[in-house]
Coordinates of C-alpha atoms in Angstrom, one line a residue:
M123 CA 35.1 -37.1 17.0
P124 CA 35.1 -33.9 14.9
T125 CA 37.4 -34.4 11.9
V126 CA 38.3 -32.5 8.8
E127 CA 40.3 -33.3 5.7
V128 CA 43.6 -31.6 5.0
G129 CA 42.0 -29.9 2.0
E130 CA 39.4 -28.3 4.3
V131 CA 42.1 -26.4 6.3
G132 CA 42.3 -22.9 5.0
D133 CA 45.4 -20.7 4.9
G134 CA 44.2 -18.5 7.8
D135 CA 42.9 -21.4 10.0
F136 CA 44.5 -21.9 13.4
L137 CA 46.7 -25.1 13.3
L138 CA 48.1 -26.9 16.4
D139 CA 50.9 -29.4 15.6
V140 CA 51.3 -31.9 18.4
R141 CA 54.2 -33.9 17.0
E142 CA 57.5 -34.2 18.9
D143 CA 60.4 -31.8 18.5
D144 CA 62.4 -33.9 16.0
E145 CA 59.4 -34.2 13.7
W146 CA 58.6 -30.4 14.0
Q147 CA 62.2 -29.5 13.2
A148 CA 62.3 -31.7 10.1
G149 CA 59.2 -29.9 8.7
H150 CA 55.9 -28.4 9.6
A151 CA 53.1 -26.2 8.3
E152 CA 54.0 -22.6 8.2
G153 CA 52.3 -20.6 11.0
A154 CA 51.3 -23.6 13.1
L155 CA 51.6 -23.6 16.9
H156 CA 53.9 -26.4 18.1
I157 CA 53.1 -28.1 21.4
P158 CA 54.3 -31.7 21.6
I159 CA 51.7 -34.2 22.9
S160 CA 54.2 -35.2 25.6
E161 CA 54.1 -31.6 26.9
F162 CA 50.6 -30.7 26.1
V163 CA 48.9 -30.7 29.5
A164 CA 51.7 -28.7 31.1
R165 CA 51.7 -26.2 28.2
Y166 CA 47.9 -26.0 27.7
G167 CA 48.0 -22.3 28.6
E168 CA 50.1 -21.5 25.5
L169 CA 47.2 -22.8 23.4
T170 CA 44.5 -20.9 25.1
E171 CA 46.6 -17.7 24.8
A172 CA 47.3 -18.2 21.1
A173 CA 44.1 -19.7 19.8
P174 CA 41.3 -17.4 18.5
Q175 CA 38.6 -16.9 21.1
D176 CA 35.7 -17.9 18.9
G177 CA 37.7 -19.8 16.3
R178 CA 38.3 -23.4 15.6
V179 CA 41.5 -25.3 16.5
H180 CA 42.7 -27.7 13.8
V181 CA 44.9 -30.3 15.5
I182 CA 47.5 -32.2 13.4
C183 CA 50.2 -34.8 13.9
R184 CA 52.0 -37.2 11.5
S185 CA 49.0 -39.4 10.6
G186 CA 46.1 -38.5 12.9
G187 CA 46.4 -40.7 16.0
R188 CA 48.0 -38.3 18.5
S189 CA 46.0 -35.4 17.2
A190 CA 42.8 -37.3 17.7
Q191 CA 43.8 -37.7 21.4
V192 CA 44.4 -34.0 21.8
T193 CA 41.3 -33.1 19.9
M194 CA 39.2 -35.2 22.3
Y195 CA 40.8 -33.5 25.3
L196 CA 40.2 -30.0 23.8
V197 CA 36.5 -30.8 23.1
Q198 CA 36.1 -32.0 26.7
Q199 CA 37.5 -28.6 27.7
G200 CA 34.8 -26.9 25.7
I201 CA 37.1 -25.8 22.8
D202 CA 35.9 -26.0 19.2
A203 CA 38.6 -28.4 18.0
V204 CA 38.9 -30.8 15.0
N205 CA 41.3 -33.5 14.1
V206 CA 43.0 -33.1 10.7
D207 CA 42.6 -36.6 9.1
G208 CA 45.7 -38.1 7.7
G209 CA 47.9 -35.5 9.4
M210 CA 51.1 -34.1 8.0
Q211 CA 51.6 -37.1 5.7
F212 CA 48.4 -36.1 3.8
W213 CA 49.4 -32.4 4.1
Q214 CA 52.6 -33.1 2.2
A215 CA 51.0 -35.5 -0.2
L216 CA 48.5 -32.8 -1.3
G217 CA 51.4 -30.4 -2.0
R218 CA 50.7 -28.1 1.0
P219 CA 53.9 -26.3 2.1
V220 CA 56.2 -28.0 4.6
V221 CA 58.9 -25.8 6.0
T222 CA 61.7 -25.8 8.6
D223 CA 62.0 -23.1 11.3
G224 CA 64.3 -21.2 9.0
G225 CA 61.7 -21.2 6.2
Q226 CA 63.5 -23.7 4.0
P227 CA 61.6 -26.6 2.5
G228 CA 61.1 -29.4 5.0
A229 CA 60.0 -33.0 5.2
V230 CA 57.6 -35.1 7.2
L231 CA 59.2 -37.7 9.3

């Protein structure tokens, strides 16, 4: 499965967060698109509308398990997708910003 480290995700890269609503509300990467894995297939069109046509989709969750499932699905659909290894736990541990919807500092559940 295509995988990248948190440190390889650039500021302008497209990021898809597949964690559930409570996790997202506690804190997420600024600018990420949020589609919970539990709603992903039904909301797939939101991703195809938002994702860059020729760009890569970086998929993230808390630790990498759920995002791995979504990454495999996207690859099967012909989308250039990669799993972000270690997820939001590593994101926060590396000092990358975690924010709430209001822009305040957030936390990873």
